[in-house]
Coordinates of C-alpha atoms and ligand atoms in Angstrom, one line a residue:
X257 CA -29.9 5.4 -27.0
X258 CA -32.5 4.6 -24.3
X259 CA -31.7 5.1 -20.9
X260 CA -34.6 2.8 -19.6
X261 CA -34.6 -1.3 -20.0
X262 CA -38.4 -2.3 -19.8
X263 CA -39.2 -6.0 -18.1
X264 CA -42.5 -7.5 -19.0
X265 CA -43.6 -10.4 -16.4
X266 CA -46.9 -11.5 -16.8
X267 CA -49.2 -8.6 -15.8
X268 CA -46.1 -6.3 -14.2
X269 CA -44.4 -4.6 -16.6
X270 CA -41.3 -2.5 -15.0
X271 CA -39.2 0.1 -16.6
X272 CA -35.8 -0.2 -15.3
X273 CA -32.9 2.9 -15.6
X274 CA -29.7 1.7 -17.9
X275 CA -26.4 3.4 -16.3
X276 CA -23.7 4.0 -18.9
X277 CA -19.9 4.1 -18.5
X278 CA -17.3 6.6 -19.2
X279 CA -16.3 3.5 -22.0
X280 CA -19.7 3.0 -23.5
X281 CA -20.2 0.2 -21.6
X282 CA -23.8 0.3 -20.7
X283 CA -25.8 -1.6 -17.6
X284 CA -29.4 -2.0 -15.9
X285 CA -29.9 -0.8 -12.9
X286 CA -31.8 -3.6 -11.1
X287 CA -31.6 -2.5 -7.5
X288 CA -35.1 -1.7 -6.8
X289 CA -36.1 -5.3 -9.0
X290 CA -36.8 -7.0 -6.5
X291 CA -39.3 -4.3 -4.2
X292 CA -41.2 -3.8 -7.8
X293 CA -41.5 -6.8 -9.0
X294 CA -40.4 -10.0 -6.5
X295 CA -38.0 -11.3 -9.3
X296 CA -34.7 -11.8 -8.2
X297 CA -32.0 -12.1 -11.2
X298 CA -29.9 -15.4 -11.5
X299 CA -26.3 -15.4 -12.9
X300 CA -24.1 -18.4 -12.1
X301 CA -20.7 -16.9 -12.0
X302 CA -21.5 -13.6 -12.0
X303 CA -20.7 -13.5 -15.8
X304 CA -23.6 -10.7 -16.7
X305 CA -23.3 -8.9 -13.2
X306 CA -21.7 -5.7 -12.5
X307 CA -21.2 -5.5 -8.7
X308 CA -20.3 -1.6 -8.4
X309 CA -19.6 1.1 -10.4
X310 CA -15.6 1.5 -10.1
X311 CA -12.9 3.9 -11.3
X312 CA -9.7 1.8 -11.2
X313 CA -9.4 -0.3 -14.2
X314 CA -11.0 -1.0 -17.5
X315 CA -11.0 -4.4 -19.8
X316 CA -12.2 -4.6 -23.1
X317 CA -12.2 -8.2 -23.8
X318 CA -13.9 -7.8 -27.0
X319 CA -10.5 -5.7 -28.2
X320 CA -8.0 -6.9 -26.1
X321 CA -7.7 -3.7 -24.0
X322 CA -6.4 -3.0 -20.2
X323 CA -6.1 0.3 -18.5
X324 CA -5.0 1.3 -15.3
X325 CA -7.0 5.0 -14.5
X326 CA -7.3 5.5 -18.2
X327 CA -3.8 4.6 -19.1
X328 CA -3.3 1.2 -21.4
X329 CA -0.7 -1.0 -19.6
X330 CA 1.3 -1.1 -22.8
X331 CA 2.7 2.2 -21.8
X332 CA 4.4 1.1 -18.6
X333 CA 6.6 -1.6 -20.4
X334 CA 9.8 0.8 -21.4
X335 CA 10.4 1.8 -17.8
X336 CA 8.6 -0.5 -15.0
X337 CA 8.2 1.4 -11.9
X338 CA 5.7 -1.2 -9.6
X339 CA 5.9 1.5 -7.0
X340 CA 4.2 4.0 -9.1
X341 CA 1.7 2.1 -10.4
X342 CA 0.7 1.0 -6.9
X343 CA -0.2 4.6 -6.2
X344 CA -1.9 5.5 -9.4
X345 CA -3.9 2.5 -9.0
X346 CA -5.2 3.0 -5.2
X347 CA -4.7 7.3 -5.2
X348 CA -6.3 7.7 -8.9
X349 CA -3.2 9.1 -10.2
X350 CA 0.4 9.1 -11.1
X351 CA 2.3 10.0 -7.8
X352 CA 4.4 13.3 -8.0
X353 CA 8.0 13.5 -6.8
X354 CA 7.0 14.2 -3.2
X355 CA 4.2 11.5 -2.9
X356 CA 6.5 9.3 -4.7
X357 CA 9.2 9.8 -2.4
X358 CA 7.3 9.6 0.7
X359 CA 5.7 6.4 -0.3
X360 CA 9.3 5.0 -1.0
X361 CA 10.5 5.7 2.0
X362 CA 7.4 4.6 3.9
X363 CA 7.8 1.6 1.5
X364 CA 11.6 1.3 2.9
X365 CA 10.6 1.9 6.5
X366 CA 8.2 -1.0 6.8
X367 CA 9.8 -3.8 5.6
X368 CA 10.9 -5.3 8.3
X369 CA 8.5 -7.9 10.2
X370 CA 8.0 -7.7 14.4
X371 CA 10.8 -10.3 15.2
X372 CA 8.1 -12.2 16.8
X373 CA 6.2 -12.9 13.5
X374 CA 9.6 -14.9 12.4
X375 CA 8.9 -18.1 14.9
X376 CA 5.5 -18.3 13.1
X377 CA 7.3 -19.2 9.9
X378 CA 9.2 -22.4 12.2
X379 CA 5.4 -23.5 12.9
X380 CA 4.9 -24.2 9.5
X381 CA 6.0 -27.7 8.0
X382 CA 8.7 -27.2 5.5
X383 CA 6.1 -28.2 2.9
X384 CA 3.7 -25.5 3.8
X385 CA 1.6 -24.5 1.0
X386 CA 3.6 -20.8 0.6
X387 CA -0.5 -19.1 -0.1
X388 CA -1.3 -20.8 3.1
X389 CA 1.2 -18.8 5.1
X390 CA 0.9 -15.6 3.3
X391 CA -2.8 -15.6 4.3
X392 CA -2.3 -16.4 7.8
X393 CA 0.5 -14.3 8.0
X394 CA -1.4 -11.4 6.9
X395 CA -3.5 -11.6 9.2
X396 CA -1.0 -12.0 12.0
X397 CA 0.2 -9.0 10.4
X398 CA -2.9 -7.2 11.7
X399 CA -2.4 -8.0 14.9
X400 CA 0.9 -5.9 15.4
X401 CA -1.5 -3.2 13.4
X402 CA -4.5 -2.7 15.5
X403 CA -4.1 0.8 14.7
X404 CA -5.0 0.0 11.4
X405 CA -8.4 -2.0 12.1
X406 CA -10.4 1.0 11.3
X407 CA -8.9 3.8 8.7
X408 CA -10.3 6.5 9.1
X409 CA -8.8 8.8 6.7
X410 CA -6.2 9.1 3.5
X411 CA -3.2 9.3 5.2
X412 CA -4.2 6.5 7.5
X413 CA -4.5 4.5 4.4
X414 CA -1.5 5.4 2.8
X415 CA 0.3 4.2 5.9
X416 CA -1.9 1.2 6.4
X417 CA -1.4 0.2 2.1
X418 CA 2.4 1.1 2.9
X419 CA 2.9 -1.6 5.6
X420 CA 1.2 -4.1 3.4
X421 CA 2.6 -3.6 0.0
X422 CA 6.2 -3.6 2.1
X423 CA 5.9 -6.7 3.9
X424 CA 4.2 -9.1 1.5
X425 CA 7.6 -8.9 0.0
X426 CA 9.2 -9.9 3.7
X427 CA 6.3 -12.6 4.3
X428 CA 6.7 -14.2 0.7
X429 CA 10.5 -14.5 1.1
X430 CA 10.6 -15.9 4.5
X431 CA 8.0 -18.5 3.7
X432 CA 10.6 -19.4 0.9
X433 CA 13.4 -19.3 3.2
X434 CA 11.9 -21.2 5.6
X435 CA 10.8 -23.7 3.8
X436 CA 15.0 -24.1 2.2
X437 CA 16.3 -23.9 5.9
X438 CA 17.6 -21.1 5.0
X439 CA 18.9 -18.3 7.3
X440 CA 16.4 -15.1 6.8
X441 CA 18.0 -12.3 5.2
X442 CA 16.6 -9.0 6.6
X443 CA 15.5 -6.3 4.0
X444 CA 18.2 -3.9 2.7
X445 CA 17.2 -0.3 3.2
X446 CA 19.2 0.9 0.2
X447 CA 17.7 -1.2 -2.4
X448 CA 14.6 -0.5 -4.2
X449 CA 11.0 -2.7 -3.9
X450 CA 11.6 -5.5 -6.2
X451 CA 15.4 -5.4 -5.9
X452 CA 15.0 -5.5 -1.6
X453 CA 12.2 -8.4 -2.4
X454 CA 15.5 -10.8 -4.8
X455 CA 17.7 -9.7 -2.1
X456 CA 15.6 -11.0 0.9
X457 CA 14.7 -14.5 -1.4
X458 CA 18.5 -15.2 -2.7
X459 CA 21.3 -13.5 -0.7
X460 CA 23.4 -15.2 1.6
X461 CA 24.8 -13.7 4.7
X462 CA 28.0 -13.7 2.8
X463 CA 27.0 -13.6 -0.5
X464 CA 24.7 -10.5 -1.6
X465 CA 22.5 -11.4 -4.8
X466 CA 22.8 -8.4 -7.0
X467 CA 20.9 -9.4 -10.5
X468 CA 21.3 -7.6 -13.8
X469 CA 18.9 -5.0 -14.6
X470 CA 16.7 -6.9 -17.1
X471 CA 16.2 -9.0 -13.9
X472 CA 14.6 -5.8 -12.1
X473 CA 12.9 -4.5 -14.8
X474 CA 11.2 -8.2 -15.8
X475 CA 9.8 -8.5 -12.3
X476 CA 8.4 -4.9 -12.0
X477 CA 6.7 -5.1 -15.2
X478 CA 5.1 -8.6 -14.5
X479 CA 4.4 -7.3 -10.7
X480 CA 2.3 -4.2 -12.9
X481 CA 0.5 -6.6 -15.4
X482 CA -0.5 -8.5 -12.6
X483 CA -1.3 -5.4 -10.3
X484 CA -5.2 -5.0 -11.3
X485 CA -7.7 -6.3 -13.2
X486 CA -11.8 -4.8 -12.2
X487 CA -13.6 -7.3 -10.5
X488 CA -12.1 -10.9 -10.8
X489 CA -12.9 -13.4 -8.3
X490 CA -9.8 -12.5 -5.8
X491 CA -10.6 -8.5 -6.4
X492 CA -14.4 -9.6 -5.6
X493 CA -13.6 -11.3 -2.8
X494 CA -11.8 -8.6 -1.3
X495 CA -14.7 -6.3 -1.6
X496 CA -17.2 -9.1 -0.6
X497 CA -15.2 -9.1 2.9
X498 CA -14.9 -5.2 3.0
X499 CA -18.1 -4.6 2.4
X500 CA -18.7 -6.5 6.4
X501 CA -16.5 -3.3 7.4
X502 CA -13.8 -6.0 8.0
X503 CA -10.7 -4.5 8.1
X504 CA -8.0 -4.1 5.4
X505 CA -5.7 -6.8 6.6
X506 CA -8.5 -9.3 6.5
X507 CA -10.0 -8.6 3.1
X508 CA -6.5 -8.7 1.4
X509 CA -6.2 -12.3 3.5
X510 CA -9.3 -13.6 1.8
X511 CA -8.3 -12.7 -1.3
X512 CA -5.2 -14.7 -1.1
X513 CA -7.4 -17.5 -0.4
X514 CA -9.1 -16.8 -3.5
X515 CA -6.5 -16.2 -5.6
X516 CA -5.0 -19.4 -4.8
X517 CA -7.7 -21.3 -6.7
X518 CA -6.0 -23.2 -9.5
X519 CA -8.8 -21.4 -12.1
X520 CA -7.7 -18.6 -10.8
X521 CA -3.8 -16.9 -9.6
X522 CA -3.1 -20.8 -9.5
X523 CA -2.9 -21.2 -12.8
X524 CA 0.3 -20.1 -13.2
X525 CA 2.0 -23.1 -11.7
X526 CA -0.3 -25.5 -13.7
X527 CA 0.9 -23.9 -16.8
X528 CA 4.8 -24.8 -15.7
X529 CA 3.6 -28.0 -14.8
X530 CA 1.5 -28.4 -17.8
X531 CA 5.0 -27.8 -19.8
X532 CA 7.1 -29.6 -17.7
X533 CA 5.1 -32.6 -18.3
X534 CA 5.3 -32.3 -22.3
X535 CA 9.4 -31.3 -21.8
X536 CA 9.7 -34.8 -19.9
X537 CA 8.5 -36.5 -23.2
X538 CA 5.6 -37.7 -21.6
X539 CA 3.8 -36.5 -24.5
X540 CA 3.9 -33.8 -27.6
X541 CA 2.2 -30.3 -27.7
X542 CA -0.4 -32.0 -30.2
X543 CA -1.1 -34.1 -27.9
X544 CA -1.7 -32.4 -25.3
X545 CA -3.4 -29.8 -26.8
X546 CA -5.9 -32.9 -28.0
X547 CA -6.0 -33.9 -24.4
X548 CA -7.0 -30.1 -23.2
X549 CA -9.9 -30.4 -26.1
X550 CA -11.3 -33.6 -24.9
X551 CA -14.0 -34.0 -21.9
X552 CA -13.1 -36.8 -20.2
X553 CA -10.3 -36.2 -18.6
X554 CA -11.3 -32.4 -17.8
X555 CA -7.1 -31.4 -18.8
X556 CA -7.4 -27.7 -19.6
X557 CA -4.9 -25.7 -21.6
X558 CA -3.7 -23.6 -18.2
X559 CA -2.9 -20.1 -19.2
X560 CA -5.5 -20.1 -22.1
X561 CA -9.1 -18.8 -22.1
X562 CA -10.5 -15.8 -20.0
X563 CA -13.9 -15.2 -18.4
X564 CA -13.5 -11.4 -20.0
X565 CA -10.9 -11.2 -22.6
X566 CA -12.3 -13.2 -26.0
X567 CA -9.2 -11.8 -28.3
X568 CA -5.5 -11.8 -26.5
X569 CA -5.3 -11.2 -23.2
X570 CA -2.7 -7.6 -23.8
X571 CA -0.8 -8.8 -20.7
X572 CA -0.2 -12.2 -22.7
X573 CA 1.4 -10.0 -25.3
X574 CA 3.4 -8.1 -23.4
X575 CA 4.9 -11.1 -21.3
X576 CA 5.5 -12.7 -24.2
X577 CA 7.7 -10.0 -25.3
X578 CA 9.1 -9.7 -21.9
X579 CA 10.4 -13.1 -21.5
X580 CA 12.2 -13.0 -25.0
X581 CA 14.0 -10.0 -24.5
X582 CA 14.8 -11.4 -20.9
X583 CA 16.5 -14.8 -22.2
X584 CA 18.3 -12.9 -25.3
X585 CA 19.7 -10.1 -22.6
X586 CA 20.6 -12.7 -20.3
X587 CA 21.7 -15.1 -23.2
X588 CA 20.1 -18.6 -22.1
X589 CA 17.2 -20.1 -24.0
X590 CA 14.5 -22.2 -22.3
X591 CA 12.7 -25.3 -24.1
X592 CA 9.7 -24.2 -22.3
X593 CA 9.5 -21.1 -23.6
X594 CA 10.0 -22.8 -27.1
X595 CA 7.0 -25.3 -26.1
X596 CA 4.4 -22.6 -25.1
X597 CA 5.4 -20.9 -28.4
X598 CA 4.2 -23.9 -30.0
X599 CA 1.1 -24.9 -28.1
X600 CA 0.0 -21.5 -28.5
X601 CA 0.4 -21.8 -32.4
X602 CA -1.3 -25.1 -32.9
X603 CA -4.2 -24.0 -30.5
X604 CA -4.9 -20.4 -32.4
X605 CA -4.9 -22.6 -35.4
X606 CA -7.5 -25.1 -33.9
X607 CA -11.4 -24.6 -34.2
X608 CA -11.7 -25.5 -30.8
X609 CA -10.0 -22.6 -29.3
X610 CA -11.1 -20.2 -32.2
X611 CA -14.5 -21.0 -31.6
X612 CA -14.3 -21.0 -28.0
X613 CA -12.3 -17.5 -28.8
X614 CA -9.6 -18.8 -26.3
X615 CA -6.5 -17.1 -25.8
X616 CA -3.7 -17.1 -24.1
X617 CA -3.9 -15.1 -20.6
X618 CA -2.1 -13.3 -17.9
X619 CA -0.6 -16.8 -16.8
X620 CA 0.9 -18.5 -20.2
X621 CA 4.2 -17.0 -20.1
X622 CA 4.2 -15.5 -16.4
X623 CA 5.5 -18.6 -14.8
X624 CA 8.2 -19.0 -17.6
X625 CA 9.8 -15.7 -16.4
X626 CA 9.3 -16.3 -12.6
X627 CA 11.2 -19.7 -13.3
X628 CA 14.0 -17.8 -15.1
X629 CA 14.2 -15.2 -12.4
X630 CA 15.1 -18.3 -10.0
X631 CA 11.3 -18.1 -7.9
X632 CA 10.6 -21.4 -7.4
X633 CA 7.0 -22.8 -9.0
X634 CA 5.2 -22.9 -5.8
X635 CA 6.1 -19.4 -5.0
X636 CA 4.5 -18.6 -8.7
X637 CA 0.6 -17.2 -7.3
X638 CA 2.6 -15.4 -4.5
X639 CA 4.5 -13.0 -6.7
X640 CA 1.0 -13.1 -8.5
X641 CA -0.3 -11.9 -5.2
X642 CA 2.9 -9.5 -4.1
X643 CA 1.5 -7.8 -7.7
X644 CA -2.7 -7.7 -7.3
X645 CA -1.7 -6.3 -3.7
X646 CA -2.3 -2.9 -4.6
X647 CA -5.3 -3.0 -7.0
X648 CA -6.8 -5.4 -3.7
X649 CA -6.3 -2.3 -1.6
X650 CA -7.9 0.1 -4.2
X651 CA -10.7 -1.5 -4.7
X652 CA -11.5 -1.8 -0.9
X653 CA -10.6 1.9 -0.5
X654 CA -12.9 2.6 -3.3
X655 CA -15.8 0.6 -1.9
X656 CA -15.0 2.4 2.0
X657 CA -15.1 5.6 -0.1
X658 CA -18.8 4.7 -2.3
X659 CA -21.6 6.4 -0.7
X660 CA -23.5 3.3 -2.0
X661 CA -21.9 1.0 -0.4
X662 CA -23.6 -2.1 1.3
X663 CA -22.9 -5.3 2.7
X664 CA -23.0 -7.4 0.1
X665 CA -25.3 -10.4 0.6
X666 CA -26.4 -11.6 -2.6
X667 CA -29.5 -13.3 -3.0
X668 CA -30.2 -16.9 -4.2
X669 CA -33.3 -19.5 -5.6
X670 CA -34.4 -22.2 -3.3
X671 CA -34.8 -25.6 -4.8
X672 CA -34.2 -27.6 -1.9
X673 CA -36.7 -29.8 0.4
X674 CA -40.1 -28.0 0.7
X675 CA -42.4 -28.6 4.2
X676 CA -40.9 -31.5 6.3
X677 CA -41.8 -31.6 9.7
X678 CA -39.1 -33.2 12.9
X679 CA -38.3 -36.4 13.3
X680 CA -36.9 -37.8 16.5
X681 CA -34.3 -39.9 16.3
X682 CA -35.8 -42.9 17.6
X683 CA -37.7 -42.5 14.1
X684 CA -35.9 -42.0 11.9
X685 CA -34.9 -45.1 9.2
Ligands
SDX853 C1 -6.8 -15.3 -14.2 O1 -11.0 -12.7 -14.0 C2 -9.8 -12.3 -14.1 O2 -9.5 -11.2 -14.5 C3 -8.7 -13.3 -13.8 C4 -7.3 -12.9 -14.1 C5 -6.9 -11.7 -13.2 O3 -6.0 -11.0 -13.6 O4 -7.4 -11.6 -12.1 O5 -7.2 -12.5 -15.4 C6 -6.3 -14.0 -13.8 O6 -7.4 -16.0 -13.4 C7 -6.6 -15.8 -15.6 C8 -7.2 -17.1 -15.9 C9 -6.3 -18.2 -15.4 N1 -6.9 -19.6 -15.5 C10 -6.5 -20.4 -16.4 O7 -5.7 -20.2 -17.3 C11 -7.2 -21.8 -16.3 C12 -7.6 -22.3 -17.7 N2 -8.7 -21.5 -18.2 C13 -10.0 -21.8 -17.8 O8 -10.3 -22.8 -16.9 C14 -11.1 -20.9 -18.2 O9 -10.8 -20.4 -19.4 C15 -11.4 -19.7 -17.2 C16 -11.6 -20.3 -15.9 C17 -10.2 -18.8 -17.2 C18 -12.6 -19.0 -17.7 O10 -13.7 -19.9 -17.6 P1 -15.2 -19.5 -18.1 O11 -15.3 -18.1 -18.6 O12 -16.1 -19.9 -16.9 O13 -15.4 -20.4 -19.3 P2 -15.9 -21.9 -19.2 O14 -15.1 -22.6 -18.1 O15 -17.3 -21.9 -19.1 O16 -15.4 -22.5 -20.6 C19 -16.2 -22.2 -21.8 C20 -15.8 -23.4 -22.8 C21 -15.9 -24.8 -22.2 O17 -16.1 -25.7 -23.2 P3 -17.6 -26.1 -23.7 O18 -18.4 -26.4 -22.5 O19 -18.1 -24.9 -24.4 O20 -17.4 -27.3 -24.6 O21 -14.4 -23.3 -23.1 C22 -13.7 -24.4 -22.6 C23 -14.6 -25.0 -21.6 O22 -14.3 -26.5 -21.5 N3 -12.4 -23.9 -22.1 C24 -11.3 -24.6 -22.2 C25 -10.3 -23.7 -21.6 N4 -11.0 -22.7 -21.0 C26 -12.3 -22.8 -21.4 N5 -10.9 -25.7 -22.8 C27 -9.6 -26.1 -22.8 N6 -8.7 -25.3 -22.2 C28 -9.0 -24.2 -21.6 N7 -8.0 -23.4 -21.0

């Protein structure tokens, strides 16, 4: 198959190289466009742009397909192990027992928070946005971690990822806490990552929250499908503020900040609030899903559609399967669950969404488990955050690691005001 594109604009004609992927997926090369030709490209969301070459994750939206370093996500649903997956996805492998260990204990070590960075959390109002604080607070983070502002080698990193990937748990919880009134429970050394994180969110001082298993294992699979995903918009963002040299803490910050967006990590509390509304009575699944169709109102069906995935989004699939087996083991049953059932039904049925080849993502059932589990809806994109924390880091390693790397300063087309001149004040109308 050629590896040349050839551009044709009015007398220049440009042969451009085609770069191909370990998965077929093929791409043109445009960085010299500009020098040969003066064209610029223009892509409005980024929708036809590759921004790097990367090694971390692969999507096949055509087939429905996710891999974390060549292994398809399905495989880590019998025996969720976030920790693990964290270091596959930032070291390029699956930790042995030594690497695994240290990085528990390293994990275990840093959980804590400088008792300082706890009157922060009393500066916040009680209603706080929780992704407000998380950003700040990672970067306040930083500031007991200058050591960390430039990493200079793996190790440095490891430590550096360690810290974070610890004490998003602590932040997250004592944002919740704070928020309750609630006394701040300090992290117990002998439980393990996601167990430590329900401990620090629901335990009293006389009253340790131990959960059943399919508790621990719900939230370190949904921590894993939400651990990566190539270059979304948050996973962009992180790179866009790395590539400045900024410094670990500060890129992860901003792609909090990202990932809040309601098109984005958000959507997993519109989805709850999407079927909280229908649960009130305040209208049917039909009509809703009639609403979401319509233009007027600009109602989306929250937790369907993807930018990438046109056939189900796998981690849909997979969380769909996770929340059944978590309300049969735990022996409830939630209407909700019962209501996304059916608005997925009626929209896989309806032309709209077939033709649109909108399916259910990453968010549809997510928030339905995190309710279960007792994580209160605004805390929803945090956990969503506590679990893209890793693939955050190894994409900003990666791109401190690319010998290609640049700032990335994208360029634009003018169409604003051409040649005005000054006018003073006095002047002006
Ligand atoms: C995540 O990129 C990632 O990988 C993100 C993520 C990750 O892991 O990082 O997977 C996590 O962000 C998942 C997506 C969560 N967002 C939502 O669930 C919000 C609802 N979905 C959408 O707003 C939308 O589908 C997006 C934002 C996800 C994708 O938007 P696109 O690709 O820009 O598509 P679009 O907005 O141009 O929509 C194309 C058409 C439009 O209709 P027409 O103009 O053709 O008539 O589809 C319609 C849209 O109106 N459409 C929907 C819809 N999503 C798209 N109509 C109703 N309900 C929806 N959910």
């Amino acid at each position: 198959m050629s590896q040349t594109a050839r551009l044709t604009v009015g007398d220049t004609e440009v042969e451009l190289p085609v770069v191909q992927g370990s998965e077929g997926e093929r791409a043109v090369d445009i960085r010299h466009l500009r020098e040969r030709t003066g064209l610029v490209t223009l892509d409005p969301g980024f929708a036809n742009t590759g921004s790097c070459k990367s090694a971390i994750t692969f999507v096949d939206g055509e087939r429905g397909v996710l891999r974390y370093r060549g292994i398809p996500i399905e495989q880590f649903e019998q025996s969720p192990n976030f920790v693990e997956v964290a270091w596959l996805l930032i070291f390029g492998r699956l930790p042995n027992g030594e690497e695994y260990d240290r990085f528990s204990q390293e994990l275990t070590a840093n959980a804590n928070l400088d008792e300082r960075m706890k009157h922060h959390f009393e500066g916040f109002p009680r209603s706080a946005p929780p992704m407000a604080i998380l950003s700040a607070m990672i970067n306040t983070l930083s500031c007991f971690h200058p050591e960390f502002f430039e990493l200079e080698d793996s190790s440095q990193l490891e430590q550096a990822a360690a810290r974070l990937i610890s004490k998003v748990r602590t932040l997250a919880a004592y944002a919740y806490r704070n928020s309750r009134g609630l006394p701040y429970m300090y992290p117990n050394p002998r439980l393990p990552y996601v167990l430590n994180f329900l401990h620090m969110m629901f335990s009293l001082p006389y009253q340790p929250y131990e959960p059943p298993d399919v508790v621990r294992d719900a939230l370190n699979l949904l921590l894993i499908l939400h651990a990566d995903h190539e270059q979304n918009c948050s996973t962009s963002t992180v790179r866009m503020v790395g590539s400045a040299r900024a410094n670990l803490f500060a890129s992860c910050a901003a792609g909090v900040c990202a990932l809040w967006g309601p098109l984005h990590g958000g959507a997993n509390v519109e989805v709850l609030e999407m079927l909280e509304t229908i649960h009130r009575g305040h209208m049917t699944p039909e009509e809703y899903v009639a609403l979401a169709k319509g233009k007027e109102k600009k109602v989306r069906l929250m937790g369907f559609g993807h930018r990438v995935y046109k056939n189900f989004d796998p981690r849909a699939t997979i969380l769909r399967r996770a929340a059944e087996r978590l309300f049969t083991e735990l022996g409830v049953s939630d209407p909700l669950l019962d209501i996304a059932r059916r608005l997925e039904e009626i929209a896989l049925e309806d032309p709209y969404f077939v033709d649109r080849r909108l399916y259910p993502n990453v968010d549809f059932y997510s928030g339905i488990i995190l309710r279960r589990l007792g994580i209160p809806t605004n805390m929803f994109t945090v956990v969503f955050a506590i679990g893209r924390l890793p693939g955050w880091i190894a994409h900003w390693r990666e791109q401190s690691l690319d010998p290609d790397r640049r700032i990335a300063r994208p360029r634009q087309v003018y169409v604003g005001e051409t040649g005005l001149r000054y006018v003073p004040p006095e002047q002006r109308e």
